[in-house]
Structures are given as structure tokens and as C-alpha cells.
Amino acid sequence: KNEVEQSPQNLTAQEGEFITINCSYSVGISALHWLQQHPGGGIVSLFMLSSGKKKHGRLIATINIQEKHSSLHITASHPRDSAVYICAVDYGGSQGNLIFGKGTKLSVKP
Amino acid sequence: DTEVTQTPKHLVMGMTNKKSLKCEQHMGHRAMYWYKQKAKKPPELMFVYSYEKLSINESVPSRFSPECPNSSLLNLHLHALQPEDSALYLCASSRGVTGELFFGEGSRLTVL
């Protein structure tokens, strides 16, 4: 069964802290997506990666294909980073049929 | 323009009403998607259009009817919905078969 596991489910941090969210999946993938969703809002694509590491501003995403694991890091966290972060994987099957993790709810306190 | 625009943002309808959700993008993307998202759950894929043709229908009830009039527009026609259909409906697009997904802000639907 294709599964995507995220941890932690909930995360509370103080402003300025370094944050890591983890994602594990069960079989080979063609790509992995990190998405951000603010309460009641739409989804923003943060990264799509199939190998290595990507960086955008204070966000860094890494993926280890052999270990079937990806991490999303946020440096110098800020209250505006408070959102649900979702990992989704593309197993290369049906187009658009991503397998989504349950999400990590991040709350950054000032 | 890297936006996917969805209208309306909020919709309340009765079970006998007919309404439509609209989605528009001008990024030249040839794949467009409808997702349904219930509270505190991840999105669920409903339909995929590729080059204006329906390529995936994830066993969605016929009370939901998608339409892709052209490469920039995607509609979701709603008829005889049930209260359990109340959810956030998200539209997304991507350049081709695989690629980064661009999501709209969603249309929040309430069925009374």
C-alpha cells in the first residue's frame, strides 16, 4: 500500500526557532511535493523535488531517495509561517493523483 | 501571472439548486484538476483534465459534472448535492503530465 507518513502532526515553536518537518513514504516515487496551507485557505506549492536539496528563502527541502524520506526545514521561524504543511508524493502513476500526507500543523508563537 | 483564480470564494446552496464553480489560469498549463477537501483532511482528487480532455474521474458521483471549455478554464457544475458534499473545492493546474502544481484559493461550498 502506498503511504505517506508525516511527523510531527502538530508542532509549536517560538519565533526564531529552527523547524524540521519529516515525511516518509513506502515505495519509489517520481517526485515529492511540499505544500503549505493557511487556515481556511488555498494551497501553495513550496517545493517539488526528486533528488537532493532545494532552498527558497528561509525554507529548505531535502530528499533521500534510498531512505524514502524527505524533510522540510524552516530557519528563523516567524508567526506568519504558522500553517499546515503537507507532503505529497507522485508515484508516477495517474497524472495528478498525488498521495497526500495528513499534514503537520505548525504554530509559531511570537 | 502565476495565479489560479477560483470563483466564487464561498457558495451556499440548497439540495435542489444548480450552481457552478469556476477556475481560471493563464500560465499556459495544459493539465487542470479538481480536488475536494474536508476539514482537517488532505485533498482528494476528483477530476483531471489534460489538453482539455477528461483523463481521470476518481469515481465521483454524477451530481458533480466537470467541464473544460478551453485550456484556461475549468468548471465544476453542481446539481442535487447532499449536505455531506460541503467542503473546500480546490482547483489546480500544472504544465504537463508531471510538474509543480499551482493551486487556487478554493471555493468553500455549503450545502443546506
mmCIF file with all atom_site columns, C-alpha atoms in Angstrom, chain A residues 3-80:
data_model
loop_
_atom_site.group_PDB
_atom_site.id
_atom_site.type_symbol
_atom_site.label_atom_id
_atom_site.label_alt_id
_atom_site.label_comp_id
_atom_site.label_asym_id
_atom_site.label_entity_id
_atom_site.label_seq_id
_atom_site.pdbx_PDB_ins_code
_atom_site.Cartn_x
_atom_site.Cartn_y
_atom_site.Cartn_z
_atom_site.occupancy
_atom_site.B_iso_or_equiv
_atom_site.pdbx_formal_charge
_atom_site.auth_seq_id
_atom_site.auth_comp_id
_atom_site.auth_asym_id
_atom_site.auth_atom_id
_atom_site.pdbx_PDB_model_num
ATOM 1  C CA . GLU A 1 3  ? 1.513  5.506  2.242  1.00 0.00 ? 3  GLU A CA 1
ATOM 2  C CA . VAL A 1 4  ? 2.873  8.880  3.204  1.00 0.00 ? 4  VAL A CA 1
ATOM 3  C CA . GLU A 1 5  ? 3.649  9.478  6.854  1.00 0.00 ? 5  GLU A CA 1
ATOM 4  C CA . GLN A 1 6  ? 4.366  12.896 8.273  1.00 0.00 ? 6  GLN A CA 1
ATOM 5  C CA . SER A 1 7  ? 5.751  13.827 11.644 1.00 0.00 ? 7  SER A CA 1
ATOM 6  C CA . PRO A 1 8  ? 5.058  15.532 13.863 1.00 0.00 ? 8  PRO A CA 1
ATOM 7  C CA . GLN A 1 9  ? 1.300  16.005 13.448 1.00 0.00 ? 9  GLN A CA 1
ATOM 8  C CA . ASN A 1 10 ? 1.400  19.207 15.477 1.00 0.00 ? 10 ASN A CA 1
ATOM 9  C CA . LEU A 1 11 ? 4.312  21.493 16.224 1.00 0.00 ? 11 LEU A CA 1
ATOM 10 C CA . THR A 1 12 ? 4.524  24.616 18.334 1.00 0.00 ? 12 THR A CA 1
ATOM 11 C CA . ALA A 1 13 ? 7.650  26.744 18.160 1.00 0.00 ? 13 ALA A CA 1
ATOM 12 C CA . GLN A 1 14 ? 8.893  30.088 19.388 1.00 0.00 ? 14 GLN A CA 1
ATOM 13 C CA . GLU A 1 15 ? 9.695  32.758 16.850 1.00 0.00 ? 15 GLU A CA 1
ATOM 14 C CA . GLY A 1 16 ? 13.242 32.358 15.592 1.00 0.00 ? 16 GLY A CA 1
ATOM 15 C CA . GLU A 1 17 ? 13.479 28.615 16.151 1.00 0.00 ? 17 GLU A CA 1
ATOM 16 C CA . PHE A 1 18 ? 14.719 26.174 13.520 1.00 0.00 ? 18 PHE A CA 1
ATOM 17 C CA . ILE A 1 19 ? 11.920 23.825 12.489 1.00 0.00 ? 19 ILE A CA 1
ATOM 18 C CA . THR A 1 20 ? 12.008 20.414 10.845 1.00 0.00 ? 20 THR A CA 1
ATOM 19 C CA . ILE A 1 21 ? 9.051  18.506 9.457  1.00 0.00 ? 21 ILE A CA 1
ATOM 20 C CA . ASN A 1 22 ? 9.552  14.953 8.258  1.00 0.00 ? 22 ASN A CA 1
ATOM 21 C CA . CYS A 1 23 ? 7.927  12.861 5.556  1.00 0.00 ? 23 CYS A CA 1
ATOM 22 C CA . SER A 1 24 ? 8.385  9.165  4.850  1.00 0.00 ? 24 SER A CA 1
ATOM 23 C CA . TYR A 1 25 ? 6.923  7.151  2.010  1.00 0.00 ? 25 TYR A CA 1
ATOM 24 C CA . SER A 1 26 ? 6.759  3.483  1.230  1.00 0.00 ? 26 SER A CA 1
ATOM 25 C CA . VAL A 1 27 ? 7.716  2.859  -2.412 1.00 0.00 ? 27 VAL A CA 1
ATOM 26 C CA . GLY A 1 28 ? 9.662  4.504  -5.197 1.00 0.00 ? 28 GLY A CA 1
ATOM 27 C CA . ILE A 1 29 ? 8.446  7.893  -6.356 1.00 0.00 ? 29 ILE A CA 1
ATOM 28 C CA . SER A 1 30 ? 8.899  10.191 -9.326 1.00 0.00 ? 30 SER A CA 1
ATOM 29 C CA . ALA A 1 31 ? 8.563  13.390 -7.290 1.00 0.00 ? 31 ALA A CA 1
ATOM 30 C CA . LEU A 1 32 ? 7.718  14.708 -3.848 1.00 0.00 ? 32 LEU A CA 1
ATOM 31 C CA . HIS A 1 33 ? 5.860  17.935 -3.155 1.00 0.00 ? 33 HIS A CA 1
ATOM 32 C CA . TRP A 1 34 ? 5.864  20.142 -0.088 1.00 0.00 ? 34 TRP A CA 1
ATOM 33 C CA . LEU A 1 35 ? 2.733  22.266 0.177  1.00 0.00 ? 35 LEU A CA 1
ATOM 34 C CA . GLN A 1 36 ? 1.609  24.984 2.590  1.00 0.00 ? 36 GLN A CA 1
ATOM 35 C CA . GLN A 1 37 ? -1.976 25.689 3.564  1.00 0.00 ? 37 GLN A CA 1
ATOM 36 C CA . HIS A 1 38 ? -3.051 28.563 5.796  1.00 0.00 ? 38 HIS A CA 1
ATOM 37 C CA . PRO A 1 39 ? -6.283 28.166 7.785  1.00 0.00 ? 39 PRO A CA 1
ATOM 38 C CA . GLY A 1 40 ? -9.317 28.245 5.532  1.00 0.00 ? 40 GLY A CA 1
ATOM 39 C CA . GLY A 1 41 ? -7.146 28.997 2.554  1.00 0.00 ? 41 GLY A CA 1
ATOM 40 C CA . GLY A 1 42 ? -5.793 27.589 -0.623 1.00 0.00 ? 42 GLY A CA 1
ATOM 41 C CA . ILE A 1 43 ? -2.635 25.593 -1.044 1.00 0.00 ? 43 ILE A CA 1
ATOM 42 C CA . VAL A 1 44 ? 0.738  26.982 -2.040 1.00 0.00 ? 44 VAL A CA 1
ATOM 43 C CA . SER A 1 45 ? 3.353  24.759 -3.604 1.00 0.00 ? 45 SER A CA 1
ATOM 44 C CA . LEU A 1 46 ? 6.652  25.258 -1.786 1.00 0.00 ? 46 LEU A CA 1
ATOM 45 C CA . PHE A 1 47 ? 8.871  22.674 -3.443 1.00 0.00 ? 47 PHE A CA 1
ATOM 46 C CA . MET A 1 48 ? 8.792  19.827 -5.902 1.00 0.00 ? 48 MET A CA 1
ATOM 47 C CA . LEU A 1 49 ? 11.841 17.630 -5.755 1.00 0.00 ? 49 LEU A CA 1
ATOM 48 C CA . SER A 1 50 ? 13.012 14.249 -6.886 1.00 0.00 ? 50 SER A CA 1
ATOM 49 C CA . SER A 1 51 ? 16.541 14.297 -5.520 1.00 0.00 ? 51 SER A CA 1
ATOM 50 C CA . GLY A 1 52 ? 18.937 16.327 -3.430 1.00 0.00 ? 52 GLY A CA 1
ATOM 51 C CA . LYS A 1 53 ? 18.077 19.622 -1.861 1.00 0.00 ? 53 LYS A CA 1
ATOM 52 C CA . LYS A 1 54 ? 16.271 22.836 -2.718 1.00 0.00 ? 54 LYS A CA 1
ATOM 53 C CA . LYS A 1 55 ? 16.301 26.184 -0.965 1.00 0.00 ? 55 LYS A CA 1
ATOM 54 C CA . HIS A 1 56 ? 13.952 29.132 -1.217 1.00 0.00 ? 56 HIS A CA 1
ATOM 55 C CA . GLY A 1 57 ? 14.421 31.957 1.227  1.00 0.00 ? 57 GLY A CA 1
ATOM 56 C CA . ARG A 1 58 ? 14.186 30.536 4.754  1.00 0.00 ? 58 ARG A CA 1
ATOM 57 C CA . LEU A 1 59 ? 12.835 27.200 3.529  1.00 0.00 ? 59 LEU A CA 1
ATOM 58 C CA . ILE A 1 60 ? 14.957 24.183 2.692  1.00 0.00 ? 60 ILE A CA 1
ATOM 59 C CA . ALA A 1 61 ? 13.704 20.837 1.432  1.00 0.00 ? 61 ALA A CA 1
ATOM 60 C CA . THR A 1 62 ? 15.802 17.689 1.227  1.00 0.00 ? 62 THR A CA 1
ATOM 61 C CA . ILE A 1 63 ? 15.065 14.224 -0.019 1.00 0.00 ? 63 ILE A CA 1
ATOM 62 C CA . ASN A 1 64 ? 16.884 10.921 0.471  1.00 0.00 ? 64 ASN A CA 1
ATOM 63 C CA . ILE A 1 65 ? 15.701 8.547  -2.213 1.00 0.00 ? 65 ILE A CA 1
ATOM 64 C CA . GLN A 1 66 ? 17.397 5.486  -0.728 1.00 0.00 ? 66 GLN A CA 1
ATOM 65 C CA . GLU A 1 67 ? 15.823 6.041  2.682  1.00 0.00 ? 67 GLU A CA 1
ATOM 66 C CA . LYS A 1 68 ? 12.483 7.190  1.187  1.00 0.00 ? 68 LYS A CA 1
ATOM 67 C CA . HIS A 1 69 ? 12.493 10.239 3.395  1.00 0.00 ? 69 HIS A CA 1
ATOM 68 C CA . SER A 1 70 ? 12.192 13.979 2.968  1.00 0.00 ? 70 SER A CA 1
ATOM 69 C CA . SER A 1 71 ? 12.491 16.886 5.372  1.00 0.00 ? 71 SER A CA 1
ATOM 70 C CA . LEU A 1 72 ? 11.268 20.452 5.255  1.00 0.00 ? 72 LEU A CA 1
ATOM 71 C CA . HIS A 1 73 ? 13.290 22.911 7.292  1.00 0.00 ? 73 HIS A CA 1
ATOM 72 C CA . ILE A 1 74 ? 12.320 26.443 8.241  1.00 0.00 ? 74 ILE A CA 1
ATOM 73 C CA . THR A 1 75 ? 15.092 28.684 9.532  1.00 0.00 ? 75 THR A CA 1
ATOM 74 C CA . ALA A 1 76 ? 14.413 31.723 11.736 1.00 0.00 ? 76 ALA A CA 1
ATOM 75 C CA . SER A 1 77 ? 10.732 30.829 12.019 1.00 0.00 ? 77 SER A CA 1
ATOM 76 C CA . HIS A 1 78 ? 8.154  33.611 12.125 1.00 0.00 ? 78 HIS A CA 1
ATOM 77 C CA . PRO A 1 79 ? 4.484  33.691 13.203 1.00 0.00 ? 79 PRO A CA 1
ATOM 78 C CA . ARG A 1 80 ? 3.491  34.074 9.539  1.00 0.00 ? 80 ARG A CA 1
#
